[in-house]
Amino acid sequence: MKFVSWNVNGLRACITKGFFDFFQDVDVDFFCIQESKMQPGQAVIETPGYYQYWNSAQRKGYSGTVIFAKKEPIAVSTGIYGSYDDEGRVLTLEYPNFYLINCYSPNVKRELTRLDYRMEFEDCLRGYLNELKKTKPVVLCGDLNVAHEELDLKNPRSNIGNAGFTYEERGKFTELLNAGFIDTFRFQHPDEPGHYSWWSYRFQARERNIGWRIDYFVVSENAKDQIQTTYIYPEITGSDHCPIGLEMDFS
């Protein structure tokens, strides 16, 4: 079973930059999008063979999560326990053998003005995932807006305390892993540097591979044996993020 996750930084804009070429070529079972920045119906999004599930922000042109799925789920839910739904940040599909959660975590902003909000979101999300994994395995994907380890960004020392690399954000990710979850890419590539999923548009950062790994597939430990392969697609442009992929065996 194949999954892709991609922060497209505006789906309508990404469509003009080759989105559907990649979507068709990669041919996955689940294609998860963050930062769609649109409401359904604002553009013609045709995905033959896929069901579409949307959680759009109330504020137009902001945030939003989408899943294109080949199989119809048992249930669909938005938000976390009814919270954090106005910004369209969490979208959950339930299947017989697992839950799929697509998440776009809040950015704490340059001056860390949303750090408290982010900490509350992290605690609520972790509690939500912990409850789900009591029933069946969990697959969490998305732009989680944190580089967990120094290995996950090019210039860690100069970024300590900056948005996405604060001790608080990194600590919450550690809490998630300690609660019984696995960062699938680090599980398969524990010590490999230079793998990133986001690059600034400034200073030719992408060309120089001065990036951050802030996009993840995280699975509950009861799905550990189902992990097959993880991917990062740095050659795919169209956004300041690149897609990431995961293969699992849920047969």
CSV table of C-alpha atoms in Angstrom, one decimal, residues 16-244:
chain,number,residue,atom,x,y,z
A,16,THR,CA,0.2,25.1,-12.8
A,17,LYS,CA,3.6,23.7,-11.8
A,18,GLY,CA,3.3,20.1,-12.7
A,19,PHE,CA,1.2,18.7,-9.8
A,20,PHE,CA,-0.9,16.3,-11.9
A,21,ASP,CA,2.2,15.0,-13.7
A,22,PHE,CA,3.6,13.8,-10.4
A,23,PHE,CA,0.2,12.7,-9.1
A,24,GLN,CA,-0.4,10.5,-12.2
A,25,ASP,CA,3.2,9.1,-12.3
A,26,VAL,CA,3.4,8.2,-8.7
A,27,ASP,CA,0.1,6.3,-8.7
A,28,VAL,CA,-0.4,5.8,-5.0
A,29,ASP,CA,-3.3,4.5,-2.9
A,30,PHE,CA,-3.4,7.6,-0.8
A,31,PHE,CA,-2.3,11.1,-1.8
A,32,CYS,CA,-2.3,13.5,1.2
A,33,ILE,CA,-2.0,17.3,0.7
A,34,GLN,CA,-1.3,20.0,3.2
A,35,GLU,CA,-1.7,23.8,2.7
A,36,SER,CA,-4.3,23.4,0.0
A,37,LYS,CA,-5.3,27.0,0.5
A,38,MET,CA,-8.6,26.5,-1.2
A,39,GLN,CA,-12.2,25.4,-0.8
A,40,PRO,CA,-13.7,22.6,-2.8
A,41,GLY,CA,-15.1,24.0,-6.0
A,42,GLN,CA,-12.7,26.9,-6.3
A,43,ALA,CA,-10.9,25.0,-9.1
A,44,VAL,CA,-11.6,21.9,-11.1
A,45,ILE,CA,-9.7,19.1,-9.4
A,46,GLU,CA,-10.4,15.9,-11.3
A,47,THR,CA,-8.9,12.7,-9.8
A,48,PRO,CA,-10.4,9.7,-11.7
A,49,GLY,CA,-10.2,6.6,-9.6
A,50,TYR,CA,-9.9,8.5,-6.3
A,51,TYR,CA,-12.4,9.6,-3.7
A,52,GLN,CA,-11.7,13.2,-2.5
A,53,TYR,CA,-11.9,14.3,1.2
A,54,TRP,CA,-11.4,17.9,2.1
A,55,ASN,CA,-10.9,19.8,5.3
A,56,SER,CA,-10.6,23.5,4.3
A,57,ALA,CA,-9.9,26.4,6.6
A,58,GLN,CA,-12.7,28.8,7.3
A,59,ARG,CA,-10.4,31.6,6.2
A,60,LYS,CA,-10.1,31.4,2.4
A,61,GLY,CA,-6.7,30.9,0.9
A,62,TYR,CA,-5.2,29.6,4.2
A,63,SER,CA,-4.1,26.2,5.5
A,64,GLY,CA,-6.3,23.1,4.6
A,65,THR,CA,-5.8,19.4,4.2
A,66,VAL,CA,-7.0,17.0,1.5
A,67,ILE,CA,-6.7,13.3,0.9
A,68,PHE,CA,-7.2,11.6,-2.5
A,69,ALA,CA,-7.9,7.9,-1.7
A,70,LYS,CA,-8.5,4.9,-4.0
A,71,LYS,CA,-10.5,3.1,-1.4
A,72,GLU,CA,-13.6,4.5,0.3
A,73,PRO,CA,-13.0,4.7,4.1
A,74,ILE,CA,-15.3,3.4,6.9
A,75,ALA,CA,-15.4,6.9,8.4
A,76,VAL,CA,-14.1,10.4,7.8
A,77,SER,CA,-13.5,13.0,10.5
A,78,THR,CA,-12.0,16.5,10.7
A,79,GLY,CA,-10.2,18.2,13.5
A,80,ILE,CA,-9.2,16.7,16.8
A,81,TYR,CA,-12.1,15.9,19.2
A,82,GLY,CA,-14.0,18.7,17.4
A,83,SER,CA,-11.2,21.2,18.1
A,84,TYR,CA,-8.6,22.8,15.8
A,85,ASP,CA,-11.0,22.5,12.9
A,86,ASP,CA,-11.4,26.1,11.8
A,87,GLU,CA,-8.0,26.1,10.2
A,88,GLY,CA,-8.5,22.7,8.4
A,89,ARG,CA,-5.4,21.2,10.0
A,90,VAL,CA,-6.4,17.5,10.6
A,91,LEU,CA,-8.2,15.0,8.4
A,92,THR,CA,-8.7,11.4,9.4
A,93,LEU,CA,-9.8,8.4,7.4
A,94,GLU,CA,-10.6,5.1,9.1
A,95,TYR,CA,-10.0,1.8,7.3
A,96,PRO,CA,-10.5,-1.8,8.5
A,97,ASN,CA,-6.8,-2.2,9.3
A,98,PHE,CA,-5.6,1.3,10.2
A,99,TYR,CA,-6.3,5.0,10.6
A,100,LEU,CA,-4.7,7.5,8.2
A,101,ILE,CA,-4.3,11.0,9.7
A,102,ASN,CA,-3.2,13.9,7.5
A,103,CYS,CA,-1.9,16.8,9.5
A,104,TYR,CA,-0.7,20.4,8.9
A,105,SER,CA,0.8,21.5,12.2
A,106,PRO,CA,0.7,25.2,13.1
A,107,ASN,CA,3.8,27.3,12.4
A,108,VAL,CA,4.9,29.1,15.5
A,109,LYS,CA,5.8,32.2,13.4
A,110,ARG,CA,9.1,34.1,13.3
A,111,GLU,CA,8.6,35.8,16.7
A,112,LEU,CA,7.2,32.5,18.2
A,113,THR,CA,3.8,34.2,18.7
A,114,ARG,CA,1.9,31.0,18.2
A,115,LEU,CA,4.2,28.8,20.4
A,116,ASP,CA,1.6,28.4,23.1
A,117,TYR,CA,-1.1,27.5,20.6
A,118,ARG,CA,1.3,25.0,19.0
A,119,MET,CA,2.1,23.3,22.3
A,120,GLU,CA,-1.7,22.9,23.0
A,121,PHE,CA,-2.2,21.5,19.5
A,122,GLU,CA,0.7,19.0,20.0
A,123,ASP,CA,-0.7,17.7,23.3
A,124,CYS,CA,-4.2,17.4,21.9
A,125,LEU,CA,-2.9,15.6,18.7
A,126,ARG,CA,-0.8,13.2,20.8
A,127,GLY,CA,-3.8,12.3,22.9
A,128,TYR,CA,-5.9,11.8,19.9
A,129,LEU,CA,-3.3,9.5,18.3
A,130,ASN,CA,-2.9,7.5,21.5
A,131,GLU,CA,-6.6,6.9,21.6
A,132,LEU,CA,-6.7,5.7,18.0
A,133,LYS,CA,-3.8,3.3,18.3
A,134,LYS,CA,-5.6,1.5,21.1
A,135,THR,CA,-8.0,0.3,18.4
A,136,LYS,CA,-5.8,-0.3,15.3
A,137,PRO,CA,-2.5,0.9,13.8
A,138,VAL,CA,-2.1,4.6,13.0
A,139,VAL,CA,-0.4,6.3,10.0
A,140,LEU,CA,0.2,10.0,10.6
A,141,CYS,CA,1.6,12.1,7.7
A,142,GLY,CA,2.0,15.7,6.9
A,143,ASP,CA,3.9,18.9,7.4
A,144,LEU,CA,4.6,18.7,11.1
A,145,ASN,CA,6.6,22.0,11.0
A,146,VAL,CA,9.6,20.8,13.1
A,147,ALA,CA,13.0,19.5,12.4
A,148,HIS,CA,13.4,17.0,15.2
A,149,GLU,CA,17.1,16.4,15.3
A,150,GLU,CA,20.2,18.4,14.2
A,151,LEU,CA,20.5,15.8,11.5
A,152,ASP,CA,17.2,17.1,10.1
A,153,LEU,CA,18.4,20.5,8.9
A,154,LYS,CA,21.5,21.9,7.2
A,155,ASN,CA,22.4,24.5,9.7
A,156,PRO,CA,21.3,23.4,13.2
A,157,ARG,CA,23.5,25.6,15.3
A,158,SER,CA,22.4,28.9,13.7
A,159,ASN,CA,18.8,27.9,13.9
A,160,ILE,CA,18.5,26.9,17.6
A,161,GLY,CA,15.4,28.6,19.0
A,162,ASN,CA,14.1,29.6,15.6
A,163,ALA,CA,10.6,28.6,14.5
A,164,GLY,CA,10.6,24.9,13.7
A,165,PHE,CA,13.7,24.2,15.7
A,166,THR,CA,12.8,25.4,19.2
A,167,TYR,CA,13.5,23.1,22.1
A,168,GLU,CA,9.7,23.2,22.8
A,169,GLU,CA,8.7,21.9,19.4
A,170,ARG,CA,11.4,19.3,19.3
A,171,GLY,CA,10.5,18.2,22.7
A,172,LYS,CA,6.9,17.6,21.7
A,173,PHE,CA,8.0,15.5,18.8
A,174,THR,CA,10.2,13.5,21.2
A,175,GLU,CA,7.1,13.0,23.5
A,176,LEU,CA,5.2,11.7,20.5
A,177,LEU,CA,7.9,9.1,19.7
A,178,ASN,CA,8.1,8.1,23.4
A,179,ALA,CA,4.4,7.5,23.4
A,180,GLY,CA,4.8,4.6,21.0
A,181,PHE,CA,5.3,6.1,17.5
A,182,ILE,CA,8.0,5.8,14.9
A,183,ASP,CA,9.5,8.3,12.5
A,184,THR,CA,9.6,6.0,9.5
A,185,PHE,CA,12.3,7.8,7.6
A,186,ARG,CA,14.7,7.8,10.6
A,187,PHE,CA,13.7,4.2,11.3
A,188,GLN,CA,15.1,3.2,8.0
A,189,HIS,CA,17.8,5.9,7.6
A,190,PRO,CA,19.0,6.5,11.2
A,191,ASP,CA,22.2,8.4,10.6
A,192,GLU,CA,22.0,9.8,7.1
A,193,PRO,CA,22.4,13.6,6.7
A,194,GLY,CA,21.3,15.8,3.8
A,195,HIS,CA,17.7,14.5,3.4
A,196,TYR,CA,15.3,17.5,3.4
A,197,SER,CA,11.7,18.2,2.4
A,198,TRP,CA,11.6,22.0,2.7
A,199,TRP,CA,13.9,24.8,1.4
A,200,SER,CA,13.6,28.5,1.6
A,201,TYR,CA,12.9,30.4,-1.6
A,202,ARG,CA,15.8,32.7,-0.8
A,203,PHE,CA,19.5,32.4,-1.3
A,204,GLN,CA,19.2,29.5,-3.8
A,205,ALA,CA,18.6,27.3,-0.8
A,206,ARG,CA,17.1,24.4,-2.8
A,207,GLU,CA,19.9,24.4,-5.4
A,208,ARG,CA,22.4,24.3,-2.6
A,209,ASN,CA,20.4,21.8,-0.6
A,210,ILE,CA,20.2,24.1,2.5
A,211,GLY,CA,17.0,22.6,3.8
A,212,TRP,CA,15.0,21.1,6.6
A,213,ARG,CA,13.2,17.8,7.0
A,214,ILE,CA,9.9,18.9,8.5
A,215,ASP,CA,7.5,16.5,6.6
A,216,TYR,CA,6.9,13.1,8.1
A,217,PHE,CA,5.3,9.7,8.0
A,218,VAL,CA,4.9,8.6,11.6
A,219,VAL,CA,3.4,5.3,12.5
A,220,SER,CA,2.3,3.6,15.7
A,221,GLU,CA,4.6,0.9,17.0
A,222,ASN,CA,2.0,-1.7,16.3
A,223,ALA,CA,2.5,-1.0,12.6
A,224,LYS,CA,6.3,-1.3,12.8
A,225,ASP,CA,6.5,-4.6,11.0
A,226,GLN,CA,4.3,-3.3,8.2
A,227,ILE,CA,6.9,-0.6,7.2
A,228,GLN,CA,8.4,-1.4,3.8
A,229,THR,CA,10.0,1.6,2.2
A,230,THR,CA,10.3,5.3,2.8
A,231,TYR,CA,10.9,8.0,0.1
A,232,ILE,CA,11.7,11.7,-0.3
A,233,TYR,CA,11.3,13.2,-3.7
A,234,PRO,CA,13.6,16.3,-3.7
A,235,GLU,CA,13.6,16.4,-7.5
A,236,ILE,CA,9.8,17.2,-7.6
A,237,THR,CA,9.3,21.0,-7.6
A,238,GLY,CA,6.0,23.0,-7.6
A,239,SER,CA,6.2,24.0,-3.9
A,240,ASP,CA,8.8,25.0,-1.4
A,241,HIS,CA,8.3,21.5,0.0
A,242,CYS,CA,8.8,18.3,-1.9
A,243,PRO,CA,6.7,15.1,-1.6
A,244,ILE,CA,7.5,12.3,0.7
